[in-house]
Short mmCIF file of C-alpha atoms and ligand atoms in Angstrom, two decimals:
data_model
loop_
_atom_site.label_atom_id
_atom_site.label_comp_id
_atom_site.label_asym_id
_atom_site.label_seq_id
_atom_site.Cartn_x
_atom_site.Cartn_y
_atom_site.Cartn_z
CA MET A 1 -8.69 7.04 -96.04
CA THR A 2 -5.40 5.56 -97.25
CA ALA A 3 -5.40 4.74 -100.94
CA ALA A 4 -4.11 1.52 -102.50
CA TYR A 5 -1.32 3.34 -104.37
CA ARG A 6 0.70 6.17 -102.97
CA LEU A 7 2.31 8.91 -105.11
CA ASP A 8 4.67 11.46 -103.62
CA VAL A 9 6.27 14.34 -105.45
CA LEU A 10 9.11 16.67 -104.45
CA SER A 11 8.65 19.93 -106.37
CA LEU A 12 9.49 23.63 -105.98
CA LEU A 13 6.23 24.34 -107.95
CA PRO A 14 3.71 22.18 -106.00
CA ASN A 15 0.67 23.98 -107.45
CA SER A 16 1.40 22.68 -110.92
CA PHE A 17 0.10 19.29 -109.74
CA ASN A 18 -3.36 20.68 -108.97
CA SER A 19 -4.35 20.20 -112.60
CA LEU A 20 -4.05 16.39 -112.25
CA SER A 21 -7.31 16.26 -110.30
CA GLY A 22 -9.10 17.81 -113.30
CA LEU A 23 -7.95 15.08 -115.66
CA GLY A 24 -11.14 13.00 -115.93
CA VAL A 25 -10.58 9.36 -114.90
CA ILE A 26 -7.24 10.28 -113.25
CA GLY A 27 -9.01 12.83 -111.02
CA ARG A 28 -11.66 10.20 -110.19
CA ALA A 29 -8.94 7.68 -109.22
CA PHE A 30 -7.77 10.15 -106.61
CA SER A 31 -11.25 11.00 -105.30
CA THR A 32 -12.22 7.33 -105.04
CA GLY A 33 -9.13 6.20 -103.20
CA ILE A 34 -7.51 4.15 -105.99
CA ALA A 35 -4.44 6.43 -105.59
CA GLU A 36 -3.37 9.37 -103.43
CA LEU A 37 -1.03 12.21 -104.31
CA ASN A 38 1.11 14.15 -101.86
CA VAL A 39 3.28 17.05 -102.94
CA TYR A 40 6.18 18.35 -100.87
CA ASN A 41 7.98 21.58 -101.49
CA PRO A 42 11.68 21.43 -100.56
CA ARG A 43 11.52 25.18 -99.90
CA ASP A 44 9.31 24.40 -96.86
CA PHE A 45 12.20 22.41 -95.44
CA THR A 46 14.82 25.14 -95.65
CA LYS A 47 16.16 26.37 -92.31
CA ASP A 48 17.51 29.79 -93.29
CA SER A 49 15.41 32.96 -93.27
CA TYR A 50 15.74 33.38 -97.09
CA HIS A 51 14.37 29.84 -97.73
CA LYS A 52 17.27 29.31 -100.11
CA VAL A 53 17.01 26.20 -102.29
CA ASP A 54 19.95 26.82 -104.62
CA ASP A 55 23.51 28.10 -104.54
CA GLU A 56 26.49 28.81 -106.77
CA PRO A 57 28.29 25.85 -108.34
CA TYR A 58 31.57 24.72 -106.83
CA GLY A 59 34.26 25.22 -109.45
CA GLY A 60 32.42 28.12 -111.00
CA GLY A 61 30.24 28.36 -114.10
CA VAL A 62 26.89 29.79 -115.02
CA GLY A 63 23.61 29.10 -113.32
CA MET A 64 22.78 27.85 -109.89
CA VAL A 65 22.68 24.37 -108.36
CA LEU A 66 19.82 22.93 -106.24
CA LYS A 67 21.07 22.36 -102.65
CA PRO A 68 20.97 18.86 -101.18
CA GLU A 69 19.69 19.66 -97.66
CA PRO A 70 16.10 20.82 -98.54
CA PHE A 71 15.66 17.90 -100.92
CA PHE A 72 16.94 15.34 -98.42
CA ASP A 73 14.82 16.78 -95.59
CA ALA A 74 11.69 16.85 -97.74
CA PHE A 75 12.38 13.32 -98.95
CA GLU A 76 12.95 11.95 -95.44
CA SER A 77 9.62 13.41 -94.29
CA ILE A 78 7.72 11.09 -96.69
CA PRO A 79 6.19 7.99 -95.09
CA ILE A 80 7.61 4.79 -96.57
CA SER A 81 5.33 2.07 -97.95
CA GLN A 82 6.39 -1.56 -98.35
CA ASN A 83 7.29 -1.47 -102.05
CA ARG A 84 8.55 1.93 -102.95
CA ARG A 85 10.33 3.21 -106.08
CA VAL A 86 12.04 6.57 -106.25
CA LEU A 87 12.37 8.35 -109.60
CA LEU A 88 14.34 11.48 -110.47
CA MET A 89 13.16 13.55 -113.46
CA THR A 90 16.05 14.57 -115.69
CA PRO A 91 16.87 14.71 -119.41
CA GLN A 92 19.89 12.57 -118.50
CA GLY A 93 17.65 9.64 -117.50
CA ALA A 94 16.48 6.59 -119.41
CA GLN A 95 13.65 7.47 -121.82
CA LEU A 96 10.19 6.73 -120.42
CA THR A 97 8.32 3.78 -122.00
CA GLN A 98 4.96 2.07 -121.45
CA LYS A 99 6.88 -0.92 -120.06
CA ASP A 100 8.20 1.32 -117.24
CA LEU A 101 4.70 2.55 -116.42
CA ARG A 102 3.46 -1.05 -116.25
CA ARG A 103 6.33 -2.06 -114.04
CA TRP A 104 5.79 0.81 -111.61
CA ALA A 105 2.06 0.22 -111.51
CA ASN A 106 2.31 -3.54 -111.00
CA GLU A 107 5.39 -4.04 -108.83
CA TYR A 108 5.16 -1.11 -106.39
CA ASP A 109 2.66 0.50 -104.07
CA GLN A 110 4.48 3.83 -103.80
CA LEU A 111 6.15 6.03 -106.35
CA VAL A 112 8.20 9.09 -105.39
CA CYS A 113 9.01 11.58 -108.15
CA ILE A 114 11.78 14.10 -107.58
CA CYS A 115 11.54 17.20 -109.76
CA GLY A 116 14.25 19.78 -110.37
CA GLN A 117 14.03 23.23 -111.84
CA TYR A 118 16.09 24.67 -114.71
CA GLU A 119 19.11 24.67 -112.43
CA GLY A 120 21.03 21.41 -112.07
CA PHE A 121 20.71 19.10 -109.05
CA ASP A 122 23.57 18.81 -106.62
CA GLU A 123 24.92 15.41 -107.57
CA ARG A 124 24.16 14.06 -104.08
CA ILE A 125 20.41 14.45 -104.66
CA ARG A 126 20.72 11.74 -107.31
CA THR A 127 21.63 9.22 -104.64
CA LEU A 128 18.02 9.35 -103.37
CA ALA A 129 16.69 7.84 -106.58
CA ASP A 130 16.45 4.24 -107.79
CA GLU A 131 16.00 5.38 -111.39
CA GLU A 132 16.47 8.54 -113.47
CA VAL A 133 13.77 9.16 -116.04
CA SER A 134 13.59 11.42 -119.09
CA LEU A 135 10.55 12.29 -121.20
CA GLY A 136 12.75 12.48 -124.33
CA ASP A 137 15.67 14.22 -125.93
CA PHE A 138 14.57 17.77 -125.16
CA VAL A 139 14.95 20.07 -122.21
CA LEU A 140 12.02 21.41 -120.15
CA THR A 141 12.29 24.08 -117.45
CA GLY A 142 11.63 21.52 -114.74
CA GLY A 143 10.65 17.95 -114.03
CA GLU A 144 6.99 18.69 -113.26
CA LEU A 145 5.55 17.83 -116.67
CA ALA A 146 7.56 14.60 -116.70
CA ALA A 147 6.29 13.68 -113.22
CA MET A 148 2.71 14.49 -114.26
CA SER A 149 3.12 12.31 -117.34
CA ILE A 150 4.34 9.42 -115.19
CA ILE A 151 1.56 9.89 -112.62
CA ASN A 152 -1.06 9.98 -115.40
CA GLY A 153 0.38 6.88 -117.10
CA VAL A 154 0.70 4.88 -113.88
CA VAL A 155 -2.67 5.77 -112.37
CA ARG A 156 -4.33 4.93 -115.69
CA LEU A 157 -3.06 1.35 -115.25
CA LEU A 158 -4.21 0.83 -111.65
CA PRO A 159 -7.14 -1.57 -111.20
CA GLY A 160 -10.44 0.35 -111.29
CA THR A 161 -9.21 3.51 -113.06
CA ILE A 162 -10.37 2.46 -116.54
CA GLY A 163 -12.23 -0.46 -118.08
CA ARG A 164 -10.94 -4.01 -118.08
CA ALA A 165 -10.85 -4.44 -121.88
CA GLU A 166 -8.35 -1.65 -122.24
CA SER A 167 -6.16 -3.09 -119.48
CA LEU A 168 -6.08 -6.41 -121.31
CA ILE A 169 -4.90 -4.75 -124.52
CA GLU A 170 -2.11 -3.22 -122.41
CA GLU A 171 -0.78 -6.68 -121.63
CA SER A 172 -0.80 -7.96 -125.17
CA HIS A 173 2.33 -8.17 -127.32
CA SER A 174 0.38 -6.25 -129.90
CA ASP A 175 0.83 -3.01 -127.92
CA LEU A 176 4.03 -2.51 -129.89
CA LEU A 177 1.79 -1.61 -132.83
CA LEU A 178 0.15 1.80 -133.23
CA GLU A 179 -3.65 1.93 -133.20
CA HIS A 180 -5.76 1.48 -136.31
CA PRO A 181 -7.81 4.48 -137.57
CA HIS A 182 -11.10 5.12 -135.81
CA TYR A 183 -14.32 6.52 -137.30
CA THR A 184 -17.76 7.46 -136.07
CA ARG A 185 -20.83 8.94 -137.76
CA PRO A 186 -21.44 10.57 -140.26
CA PRO A 187 -20.35 8.11 -143.01
CA GLU A 188 -19.27 11.07 -145.15
CA PHE A 189 -17.95 14.37 -143.92
CA ARG A 190 -16.55 17.11 -146.24
CA ASN A 191 -16.04 14.50 -148.93
CA LEU A 192 -14.07 12.26 -146.53
CA LYS A 193 -15.61 8.83 -146.41
CA VAL A 194 -15.57 6.10 -143.75
CA PRO A 195 -13.96 2.96 -145.29
CA LYS A 196 -16.66 0.65 -146.60
CA VAL A 197 -15.44 -2.40 -144.70
CA LEU A 198 -16.21 -0.74 -141.28
CA ARG A 199 -19.86 -0.43 -142.38
CA SER A 200 -20.09 -3.93 -143.80
CA GLY A 201 -21.00 -5.70 -140.53
CA ASP A 202 -18.45 -8.40 -141.46
CA HIS A 203 -16.59 -8.73 -138.15
CA ALA A 204 -13.82 -10.94 -139.54
CA ALA A 205 -13.16 -8.51 -142.41
CA ILE A 206 -13.10 -5.58 -140.02
CA ALA A 207 -10.65 -7.31 -137.71
CA LYS A 208 -8.41 -8.13 -140.63
CA TRP A 209 -8.54 -4.57 -141.98
CA ARG A 210 -7.75 -3.11 -138.53
CA GLN A 211 -4.76 -5.39 -138.08
CA GLN A 212 -3.46 -4.51 -141.56
CA GLN A 213 -3.88 -0.80 -140.78
CA ARG A 214 -1.98 -1.15 -137.50
CA GLU A 215 0.93 -2.88 -139.21
CA LEU A 216 0.95 -0.40 -142.08
CA ARG A 217 0.82 2.65 -139.86
CA THR A 218 3.54 1.35 -137.58
CA LYS A 219 5.82 0.44 -140.50
CA GLU A 220 5.39 3.91 -142.02
CA ARG A 221 5.53 6.06 -138.90
CA ARG A 222 7.67 4.07 -136.46
CA PRO A 223 9.88 1.67 -138.43
CA GLU A 224 11.98 0.70 -135.31
CA LEU A 225 8.80 -0.21 -133.41
CA TYR A 226 7.55 -2.26 -136.37
CA GLU A 227 10.89 -4.16 -136.43
CA ARG A 228 10.57 -5.03 -132.74
CA TRP A 229 6.98 -6.19 -133.24
CA ALA A 230 7.96 -8.27 -136.26
CA GLN A 231 10.81 -9.94 -134.32
CA LYS A 232 8.48 -10.73 -131.42
CA LYS A 233 5.86 -12.11 -133.78
CA VAL A 234 8.39 -14.46 -135.44
CA SER A 235 9.48 -15.91 -132.10
CA ARG A 236 5.84 -16.24 -130.98
CA ASP A 237 4.76 -17.99 -134.16
CA LEU A 238 7.70 -20.41 -134.11
CA PRO A 239 6.58 -23.97 -133.24
CA LYS A 240 7.67 -25.03 -129.72
CA GLN A 241 10.57 -27.53 -129.71
N1 ADE B 301 13.51 18.01 -116.77
C1 ADE B 301 13.90 18.85 -117.76
N2 ADE B 301 13.76 18.29 -118.96
C2 ADE B 301 13.34 17.00 -118.74
C3 ADE B 301 13.04 15.91 -119.59
N3 ADE B 301 13.19 15.97 -120.92
N4 ADE B 301 12.61 14.78 -119.01
C4 ADE B 301 12.47 14.69 -117.65
N5 ADE B 301 12.76 15.68 -116.85
C5 ADE B 301 13.17 16.86 -117.34
#
């Protein structure tokens, strides 16, 4: 069975992707054909008897550099779908956002993620990619966790993976705001009480409180996000000329 959305990964640690199938709705998206995941190990594409994937840097220096040939050969073995996007995981890339995940989920039917290890990539490997992506300003030992984050975030947005209501929220301008607090039973736990308004049954009051909480939380925790939301709100609320 060919799935609607194809994910391919180049990784020297292919087993690390096994855990994705255990991730609840993400695992179900793979088993029900919403998406398929194929992992390729560049080491399997080496031609020397040592299966060497790295070598010393030209010009000297510490550490090793990942060789281009096994990465190119592994990459070229991947079937090509109509709308494909190729990503390279690196702390030098543009920082991943929800907007990127939406774009990759909506505009493509194939995503290829190239993962390095702690060594650097030979610069020529970069030419395979359409975009370079970073999880943030910190350095991991390899790109696998970044690729798994992207795969999780993209598959979550594919039709059928999760409920429709949540997908709609995704599309709203309000996704710039953090979520409001959530509570469930009991009404009091270790002297911590559920806010009265949530138990009032007054839907308008609840909606108002939740919106206020979202704005407050965002302003306090993520002032730059709040600014962007406020700007967007101003232009949305402006009367049309
Ligand atoms: N590889 C190593 N560190 C990384 C990061 N922060 N983001 C993406 N890929 C990486």
